[in-house]
Each structure stands twice: as structure tokens, then as C-alpha cells.
């Protein structure tokens, strides 16, 4: 019963905070975003791809939609949507690779939607999205994604989603080509690996901030602000409980 | 028509999401049933994924791509072996081929990772000689030394430091990381549950 109450209170609190901050932002209250080198570089890479006419490789990872890693996959898809919108405007289609079967049709739908928004749905091709391996075979997926990212017509590589230690293979492939790359995951090991390879690493919760940095819609910004408030509440809660335990008030 | 196209998937997604959440909290049987449906759909998606892989590489085979030719041949061989297994001509062929080819290849790729990481660490040290890279290098050296056979007197000094790094610094960092991921997951899931975010929508 205690667990149920805890889960319900987190959901209700988050929903309330999200609604309040969303309403504030829709009224035009300005919100500042902390500068993030990876997302700034991502915008630069998107621009460079348009200028050079070479494609971006993007992977939302291998977080199957019906698994606990699904939200990381969805965060990757939201980043892909923005990237595909920019690409469709310029006529340079992104190459997408996925490492979970349920992400395949979702990624194809995301890219198609972006093309439809730009009124260029006829330029959309299903074959630009590649299913490389099932999520149980991370290194096979990484090897395939590395090969795709090394195609001559590919400018840079973006990996935002659920990936594990196999991130190292992808990162090493990008480094050898001296290509720009953005690497982000919800996995601590993958994030640590990414940091060793690139200054443009996206760590854990920052992955979920991708839509806010790229789309900047009031909803995304409100969601990011809610995440910030919740983090402060969690930190204060942990400190409070630790202090109470030290004082012997809490068992 | 456009409203229907956009509205129906959203309504289905919101109802399914809320039912799963309610089920997880109050009625486990309902959420288990929906998760079973999801698992079935995932299997169908896997079939689509394999067809996607096959169609892309068949097209490339026509243009003379040798890697694609090997992939298509391997897929067909595996499928053939699965059929001969099913009809009793061979026994456990798929599993044996998998164990002989796939497992060593994955293991080889995983072991390469250690070298890539080591070189990445050295490059990090060469490119950014700041206090963080010094800390990074010192930690790596300390942990590598602590894993090697050492005299008991040295072990007595190093082991408490290693335990402190693992149990306090790493554990605290990973917990903080996972807490942040959990908060991101909650906010994104709420947006999905409310139908505010629609990655499944076609328009």
C-alpha cells in the first residue's frame, strides 16, 4: 500500500508541476536553457549536413518500446523528428538505424511525419531506416551502425537513446573518420564510455531534455523545468532523510 | 478524416497506457494481459524488421555489395537450417551454428572494447590536460593496480581506497544518474499518457 501511495504521489505531483509550468510558459513567461555543448554541436552538425549535402546518421538505440528502456527510445525518436524536419527541408534524408524491432516502424513513422510536415512526403523512403539486430545482440547492432555511419555520403553520427557498452564501438568508428558525433544514453556505462570519446556526450537525464533543446516548444520546456524541480525536491528529500536519520528521529 | 486519423491512435494509446498503469497499481491481471499483447506485437515487429533487413540487403546485392551478399546468404542458410531442424533432418543445427559463429564474434567485439577505451582514455589525457583528466587517469591507474596481485602490505593501503571509490563515489554517482533518468522517464511517460506526445501518429 505504501508503494502504491508513493507511486501515485509521484505521478500526481509530476502532473501538477507539468501543468503549472506549461500554463506559465504558454502565458509567455520566458524560460532560459542552460547551454549544452552537445545540443549546440548537434545544431551545428545539422547545418553542416545541409550545407555539404551529406547525410546524418542517427540512431535512437535499442530501447524497445515495450521495455523499461522504451522512454529512452522515445526520447531518441523525438530528437530524430527534429533532425528529420531539418533534413526534409533541405532534401538531405537522414540514415536511421535501430536496434529494436519495435523502434523500426516508430522511426519510419517519425521520419515520414517530418517529411509530411514539410510537404515532401514523396521524398521519404522506408529503406532509409535500417533494422540492424534485435536488442539482445548489442555488439551486432553497434557493428552495423558503425558501418552505416562510415558510408561515404554520411557526414556525422548521432546516437541518442538506449545503448550500453557497445557505444564504444560506434564512438571509435566515428573517431577514426574524424567525424562529428553526438553520443547519449540512459545507461551509466554507455555515458561513461561516450565521455571518454567525445566532449559531446549526453548524460542520462539530459537525453530526455533533447526535445526541449531542439524543438523549444512550451510543452517540452515545461517538461524540462518539471524535471529540474523534481530533481531539487529529490535531492532535498534525500538530504532531509539523511539528517533525520543522523539525529535518530527516523529509524 | 485527418482528425480521425490523428484522434483514433491517440485515444487507443491513452486508454492502453492508462489501463496498463492502473493494472500495474491495482489489477495485475489486466496489465499482464496488455503486456502479453505488447509482446505479441513486438514479435510481429521483429518479423517486419527481418524483412526490412532482407529487402535492403537484397537491393544492395544487386549492386554488387559483397557484405550484403554474405548477409543474405547467412540469413537464408540459417532459415534453411531452421527448416531442416523442424523436419528432423538435423538436430539443434540453428543453436550449434549460433554458438559457433555468433557467440565468438560478439565476444571478440566486446573484448575489442577494452582496447578502444584504453586508447580513448590516453587521447583524453593528451587532448585535455585539466584537473578532470588527471583525476580520471589517477583513478584508472589506482583501480588497475588494485586488481593486480600485490604484497599484503600494499593491499592493506590500496583496498580501503578502492572500496571507498566503488562503494561511495561510484555508487553515489550511479544512483544520482539513475534518479535523473527516472525523473526524465516519469515526465516523458506522463506526456505520452496524456496524448501530448504522439510518436505513433502519422500526422
PDB file of N, CA and C in Angstrom, chain A residues 149-214:
ATOM      1  N   UNK A 149      27.366   4.430 -40.475  1.00  0.00           N
ATOM      2  CA  UNK A 149      27.889   5.775 -40.224  1.00  0.00           C
ATOM      3  C   UNK A 149      29.155   6.044 -41.026  1.00  0.00           C
ATOM      4  N   UNK A 150      29.797   4.965 -41.531  1.00  0.00           N
ATOM      5  CA  UNK A 150      31.038   5.141 -42.290  1.00  0.00           C
ATOM      6  C   UNK A 150      30.817   5.200 -43.801  1.00  0.00           C
ATOM      7  N   UNK A 151      29.546   5.190 -44.212  1.00  0.00           N
ATOM      8  CA  UNK A 151      29.269   5.307 -45.654  1.00  0.00           C
ATOM      9  C   UNK A 151      29.805   6.653 -46.153  1.00  0.00           C
ATOM     10  N   UNK A 152      30.301   6.697 -47.398  1.00  0.00           N
ATOM     11  CA  UNK A 152      30.903   7.947 -47.886  1.00  0.00           C
ATOM     12  C   UNK A 152      29.945   9.136 -47.895  1.00  0.00           C
ATOM     13  N   UNK A 153      28.635   8.860 -48.027  1.00  0.00           N
ATOM     14  CA  UNK A 153      27.703  10.002 -48.115  1.00  0.00           C
ATOM     15  C   UNK A 153      27.203  10.445 -46.739  1.00  0.00           C
ATOM     16  N   UNK A 154      27.810   9.890 -45.667  1.00  0.00           N
ATOM     17  CA  UNK A 154      27.370  10.260 -44.313  1.00  0.00           C
ATOM     18  C   UNK A 154      28.358  11.249 -43.703  1.00  0.00           C
ATOM     19  N   UNK A 155      27.824  12.368 -43.214  1.00  0.00           N
ATOM     20  CA  UNK A 155      28.649  13.455 -42.679  1.00  0.00           C
ATOM     21  C   UNK A 155      29.010  13.210 -41.201  1.00  0.00           C
ATOM     22  N   UNK A 156      28.016  12.977 -40.377  1.00  0.00           N
ATOM     23  CA  UNK A 156      28.258  12.804 -38.938  1.00  0.00           C
ATOM     24  C   UNK A 156      27.261  11.820 -38.355  1.00  0.00           C
ATOM     25  N   UNK A 157      27.480  11.481 -37.098  1.00  0.00           N
ATOM     26  CA  UNK A 157      26.655  10.452 -36.491  1.00  0.00           C
ATOM     27  C   UNK A 157      26.081  10.912 -35.150  1.00  0.00           C
ATOM     28  N   UNK A 158      24.819  10.578 -34.938  1.00  0.00           N
ATOM     29  CA  UNK A 158      24.142  10.959 -33.694  1.00  0.00           C
ATOM     30  C   UNK A 158      23.527   9.710 -33.078  1.00  0.00           C
ATOM     31  N   UNK A 159      23.893   9.416 -31.841  1.00  0.00           N
ATOM     32  CA  UNK A 159      23.298   8.270 -31.142  1.00  0.00           C
ATOM     33  C   UNK A 159      22.638   8.803 -29.877  1.00  0.00           C
ATOM     34  N   UNK A 160      21.330   8.848 -29.877  1.00  0.00           N
ATOM     35  CA  UNK A 160      20.594   9.318 -28.696  1.00  0.00           C
ATOM     36  C   UNK A 160      19.484   8.327 -28.403  1.00  0.00           C
ATOM     37  N   UNK A 161      19.624   7.577 -27.327  1.00  0.00           N
ATOM     38  CA  UNK A 161      18.633   6.568 -26.985  1.00  0.00           C
ATOM     39  C   UNK A 161      19.245   5.594 -26.005  1.00  0.00           C
ATOM     40  N   UNK A 162      18.671   4.402 -25.948  1.00  0.00           N
ATOM     41  CA  UNK A 162      19.249   3.420 -25.032  1.00  0.00           C
ATOM     42  C   UNK A 162      20.340   2.618 -25.727  1.00  0.00           C
ATOM     43  N   UNK A 163      21.558   2.791 -25.283  1.00  0.00           N
ATOM     44  CA  UNK A 163      22.684   1.977 -25.742  1.00  0.00           C
ATOM     45  C   UNK A 163      23.487   1.596 -24.513  1.00  0.00           C
ATOM     46  N   UNK A 164      24.237   0.513 -24.602  1.00  0.00           N
ATOM     47  CA  UNK A 164      25.069   0.096 -23.471  1.00  0.00           C
ATOM     48  C   UNK A 164      26.536   0.303 -23.799  1.00  0.00           C
ATOM     49  N   UNK A 165      27.355  -0.632 -23.338  1.00  0.00           N
ATOM     50  CA  UNK A 165      28.807  -0.505 -23.553  1.00  0.00           C
ATOM     51  C   UNK A 165      29.181  -0.526 -25.027  1.00  0.00           C
ATOM     52  N   UNK A 166      28.281  -1.055 -25.872  1.00  0.00           N
ATOM     53  CA  UNK A 166      28.572  -1.111 -27.316  1.00  0.00           C
ATOM     54  C   UNK A 166      28.727   0.283 -27.909  1.00  0.00           C
ATOM     55  N   UNK A 167      28.355   1.292 -27.144  1.00  0.00           N
ATOM     56  CA  UNK A 167      28.559   2.682 -27.570  1.00  0.00           C
ATOM     57  C   UNK A 167      30.019   2.908 -27.963  1.00  0.00           C
ATOM     58  N   UNK A 168      30.929   2.179 -27.308  1.00  0.00           N
ATOM     59  CA  UNK A 168      32.359   2.319 -27.575  1.00  0.00           C
ATOM     60  C   UNK A 168      32.709   2.008 -29.024  1.00  0.00           C
ATOM     61  N   UNK A 169      32.068   0.977 -29.591  1.00  0.00           N
ATOM     62  CA  UNK A 169      32.355   0.598 -30.987  1.00  0.00           C
ATOM     63  C   UNK A 169      31.928   1.712 -31.935  1.00  0.00           C
ATOM     64  N   UNK A 170      30.727   2.221 -31.683  1.00  0.00           N
ATOM     65  CA  UNK A 170      30.180   3.295 -32.512  1.00  0.00           C
ATOM     66  C   UNK A 170      31.071   4.537 -32.416  1.00  0.00           C
ATOM     67  N   UNK A 171      31.497   4.837 -31.180  1.00  0.00           N
ATOM     68  CA  UNK A 171      32.310   6.030 -30.935  1.00  0.00           C
ATOM     69  C   UNK A 171      33.679   5.897 -31.597  1.00  0.00           C
ATOM     70  N   UNK A 172      34.256   4.721 -31.528  1.00  0.00           N
ATOM     71  CA  UNK A 172      35.576   4.503 -32.122  1.00  0.00           C
ATOM     72  C   UNK A 172      35.494   4.641 -33.647  1.00  0.00           C
ATOM     73  N   UNK A 173      34.407   4.117 -34.228  1.00  0.00           N
ATOM     74  CA  UNK A 173      34.206   4.253 -35.680  1.00  0.00           C
ATOM     75  C   UNK A 173      34.145   5.720 -36.072  1.00  0.00           C
ATOM     76  N   UNK A 174      33.415   6.509 -35.313  1.00  0.00           N
ATOM     77  CA  UNK A 174      33.286   7.944 -35.593  1.00  0.00           C
ATOM     78  C   UNK A 174      34.613   8.660 -35.430  1.00  0.00           C
ATOM     79  N   UNK A 175      35.367   8.262 -34.415  1.00  0.00           N
ATOM     80  CA  UNK A 175      36.660   8.909 -34.155  1.00  0.00           C
ATOM     81  C   UNK A 175      37.638   8.647 -35.298  1.00  0.00           C
ATOM     82  N   UNK A 176      37.629   7.414 -35.796  1.00  0.00           N
ATOM     83  CA  UNK A 176      38.555   7.063 -36.876  1.00  0.00           C
ATOM     84  C   UNK A 176      38.296   7.878 -38.134  1.00  0.00           C
ATOM     85  N   UNK A 177      37.012   8.209 -38.354  1.00  0.00           N
ATOM     86  CA  UNK A 177      36.674   9.012 -39.541  1.00  0.00           C
ATOM     87  C   UNK A 177      36.848  10.490 -39.266  1.00  0.00           C
ATOM     88  N   UNK A 178      37.124  10.802 -38.010  1.00  0.00           N
ATOM     89  CA  UNK A 178      37.236  12.198 -37.595  1.00  0.00           C
ATOM     90  C   UNK A 178      35.923  12.934 -37.873  1.00  0.00           C
ATOM     91  N   UNK A 179      34.821  12.196 -37.716  1.00  0.00           N
ATOM     92  CA  UNK A 179      33.507  12.785 -37.992  1.00  0.00           C
ATOM     93  C   UNK A 179      32.938  13.353 -36.698  1.00  0.00           C
ATOM     94  N   UNK A 180      32.095  14.350 -36.828  1.00  0.00           N
ATOM     95  CA  UNK A 180      31.418  14.882 -35.650  1.00  0.00           C
ATOM     96  C   UNK A 180      30.445  13.849 -35.127  1.00  0.00           C
ATOM     97  N   UNK A 181      30.364  13.709 -33.825  1.00  0.00           N
ATOM     98  CA  UNK A 181      29.390  12.765 -33.293  1.00  0.00           C
ATOM     99  C   UNK A 181      28.831  13.232 -31.955  1.00  0.00           C
ATOM    100  N   UNK A 182      27.559  12.912 -31.765  1.00  0.00           N
ATOM    101  CA  UNK A 182      26.862  13.200 -30.510  1.00  0.00           C
ATOM    102  C   UNK A 182      26.465  11.852 -29.940  1.00  0.00           C
ATOM    103  N   UNK A 183      26.852  11.585 -28.710  1.00  0.00           N
ATOM    104  CA  UNK A 183      26.563  10.282 -28.117  1.00  0.00           C
ATOM    105  C   UNK A 183      25.838  10.463 -26.791  1.00  0.00           C
ATOM    106  N   UNK A 184      24.691   9.842 -26.658  1.00  0.00           N
ATOM    107  CA  UNK A 184      23.947   9.972 -25.398  1.00  0.00           C
ATOM    108  C   UNK A 184      23.154   8.720 -25.095  1.00  0.00           C
ATOM    109  N   UNK A 185      23.077   8.387 -23.817  1.00  0.00           N
ATOM    110  CA  UNK A 185      22.338   7.195 -23.425  1.00  0.00           C
ATOM    111  C   UNK A 185      21.782   7.350 -22.015  1.00  0.00           C
ATOM    112  N   UNK A 186      20.814   6.501 -21.693  1.00  0.00           N
ATOM    113  CA  UNK A 186      20.272   6.489 -20.327  1.00  0.00           C
ATOM    114  C   UNK A 186      21.018   5.467 -19.470  1.00  0.00           C
ATOM    115  N   UNK A 187      22.084   4.895 -20.021  1.00  0.00           N
ATOM    116  CA  UNK A 187      22.827   3.854 -19.313  1.00  0.00           C
ATOM    117  C   UNK A 187      24.131   4.448 -18.751  1.00  0.00           C
ATOM    118  N   UNK A 188      24.424   4.228 -17.457  1.00  0.00           N
ATOM    119  CA  UNK A 188      25.633   4.834 -16.884  1.00  0.00           C
ATOM    120  C   UNK A 188      26.918   4.396 -17.580  1.00  0.00           C
ATOM    121  N   UNK A 189      27.001   3.110 -17.940  1.00  0.00           N
ATOM    122  CA  UNK A 189      28.232   2.615 -18.582  1.00  0.00           C
ATOM    123  C   UNK A 189      28.414   3.281 -19.944  1.00  0.00           C
ATOM    124  N   UNK A 190      27.326   3.328 -20.728  1.00  0.00           N
ATOM    125  CA  UNK A 190      27.414   3.941 -22.058  1.00  0.00           C
ATOM    126  C   UNK A 190      27.785   5.416 -21.942  1.00  0.00           C
ATOM    127  N   UNK A 191      27.252   6.100 -20.946  1.00  0.00           N
ATOM    128  CA  UNK A 191      27.550   7.530 -20.790  1.00  0.00           C
ATOM    129  C   UNK A 191      29.022   7.729 -20.442  1.00  0.00           C
ATOM    130  N   UNK A 192      29.540   6.854 -19.585  1.00  0.00           N
ATOM    131  CA  UNK A 192      30.957   6.953 -19.217  1.00  0.00           C
ATOM    132  C   UNK A 192      31.837   6.703 -20.439  1.00  0.00           C
ATOM    133  N   UNK A 193      31.456   5.699 -21.224  1.00  0.00           N
ATOM    134  CA  UNK A 193      32.218   5.382 -22.440  1.00  0.00           C
ATOM    135  C   UNK A 193      32.180   6.569 -23.402  1.00  0.00           C
ATOM    136  N   UNK A 194      30.993   7.152 -23.570  1.00  0.00           N
ATOM    137  CA  UNK A 194      30.840   8.285 -24.501  1.00  0.00           C
ATOM    138  C   UNK A 194      31.723   9.455 -24.076  1.00  0.00           C
ATOM    139  N   UNK A 195      31.822   9.686 -22.781  1.00  0.00           N
ATOM    140  CA  UNK A 195      32.616  10.821 -22.283  1.00  0.00           C
ATOM    141  C   UNK A 195      34.097  10.653 -22.617  1.00  0.00           C
ATOM    142  N   UNK A 196      34.559   9.395 -22.641  1.00  0.00           N
ATOM    143  CA  UNK A 196      35.972   9.158 -22.964  1.00  0.00           C
ATOM    144  C   UNK A 196      36.259   9.442 -24.437  1.00  0.00           C
ATOM    145  N   UNK A 197      35.202   9.407 -25.271  1.00  0.00           N
ATOM    146  CA  UNK A 197      35.426   9.551 -26.712  1.00  0.00           C
ATOM    147  C   UNK A 197      35.133  10.946 -27.254  1.00  0.00           C
ATOM    148  N   UNK A 198      34.172  11.614 -26.659  1.00  0.00           N
ATOM    149  CA  UNK A 198      33.762  12.895 -27.256  1.00  0.00           C
ATOM    150  C   UNK A 198      33.387  13.913 -26.183  1.00  0.00           C
ATOM    151  N   UNK A 199      33.657  15.199 -26.435  1.00  0.00           N
ATOM    152  CA  UNK A 199      33.173  16.214 -25.491  1.00  0.00           C
ATOM    153  C   UNK A 199      31.665  16.415 -25.623  1.00  0.00           C
ATOM    154  N   UNK A 200      31.072  15.831 -26.689  1.00  0.00           N
ATOM    155  CA  UNK A 200      29.632  15.996 -26.920  1.00  0.00           C
ATOM    156  C   UNK A 200      28.853  14.792 -26.413  1.00  0.00           C
ATOM    157  N   UNK A 201      29.042  14.469 -25.146  1.00  0.00           N
ATOM    158  CA  UNK A 201      28.298  13.348 -24.554  1.00  0.00           C
ATOM    159  C   UNK A 201      27.047  13.887 -23.876  1.00  0.00           C
ATOM    160  N   UNK A 202      25.983  13.107 -23.978  1.00  0.00           N
ATOM    161  CA  UNK A 202      24.712  13.478 -23.345  1.00  0.00           C
ATOM    162  C   UNK A 202      24.459  12.472 -22.227  1.00  0.00           C
ATOM    163  N   UNK A 203      24.382  12.959 -21.015  1.00  0.00           N
ATOM    164  CA  UNK A 203      24.321  12.072 -19.855  1.00  0.00           C
ATOM    165  C   UNK A 203      22.897  11.870 -19.335  1.00  0.00           C
ATOM    166  N   UNK A 204      22.464  10.621 -19.280  1.00  0.00           N
ATOM    167  CA  UNK A 204      21.231  10.231 -18.578  1.00  0.00           C
ATOM    168  C   UNK A 204      20.053  11.155 -18.797  1.00  0.00           C
ATOM    169  N   UNK A 205      19.739  11.943 -17.771  1.00  0.00           N
ATOM    170  CA  UNK A 205      18.525  12.775 -17.831  1.00  0.00           C
ATOM    171  C   UNK A 205      18.602  13.817 -18.949  1.00  0.00           C
ATOM    172  N   UNK A 206      19.824  14.174 -19.360  1.00  0.00           N
ATOM    173  CA  UNK A 206      19.965  15.162 -20.441  1.00  0.00           C
ATOM    174  C   UNK A 206      19.393  14.622 -21.755  1.00  0.00           C
ATOM    175  N   UNK A 207      19.348  13.287 -21.860  1.00  0.00           N
ATOM    176  CA  UNK A 207      18.770  12.661 -23.046  1.00  0.00           C
ATOM    177  C   UNK A 207      17.299  13.066 -23.193  1.00  0.00           C
ATOM    178  N   UNK A 208      16.609  13.126 -22.047  1.00  0.00           N
ATOM    179  CA  UNK A 208      15.182  13.462 -22.073  1.00  0.00           C
ATOM    180  C   UNK A 208      14.973  14.961 -22.312  1.00  0.00           C
ATOM    181  N   UNK A 209      16.064  15.719 -22.238  1.00  0.00           N
ATOM    182  CA  UNK A 209      15.971  17.161 -22.491  1.00  0.00           C
ATOM    183  C   UNK A 209      16.140  17.466 -23.976  1.00  0.00           C
ATOM    184  N   UNK A 210      16.466  16.448 -24.777  1.00  0.00           N
ATOM    185  CA  UNK A 210      16.724  16.669 -26.211  1.00  0.00           C
ATOM    186  C   UNK A 210      15.582  17.413 -26.907  1.00  0.00           C
ATOM    187  N   UNK A 211      14.309  16.987 -26.721  1.00  0.00           N
ATOM    188  CA  UNK A 211      13.231  17.706 -27.408  1.00  0.00           C
ATOM    189  C   UNK A 211      13.163  19.178 -26.999  1.00  0.00           C
ATOM    190  N   UNK A 212      13.435  19.469 -25.715  1.00  0.00           N
ATOM    191  CA  UNK A 212      13.372  20.860 -25.245  1.00  0.00           C
ATOM    192  C   UNK A 212      14.452  21.697 -25.920  1.00  0.00           C
ATOM    193  N   UNK A 213      15.646  21.149 -26.056  1.00  0.00           N
ATOM    194  CA  UNK A 213      16.741  21.893 -26.673  1.00  0.00           C
ATOM    195  C   UNK A 213      16.555  22.039 -28.183  1.00  0.00           C
ATOM    196  N   UNK A 214      15.935  21.020 -28.802  1.00  0.00           N
ATOM    197  CA  UNK A 214      15.843  21.044 -30.261  1.00  0.00           C
ATOM    198  C   UNK A 214      14.549  21.686 -30.762  1.00  0.00           C
TER     199      UNK A 214
END
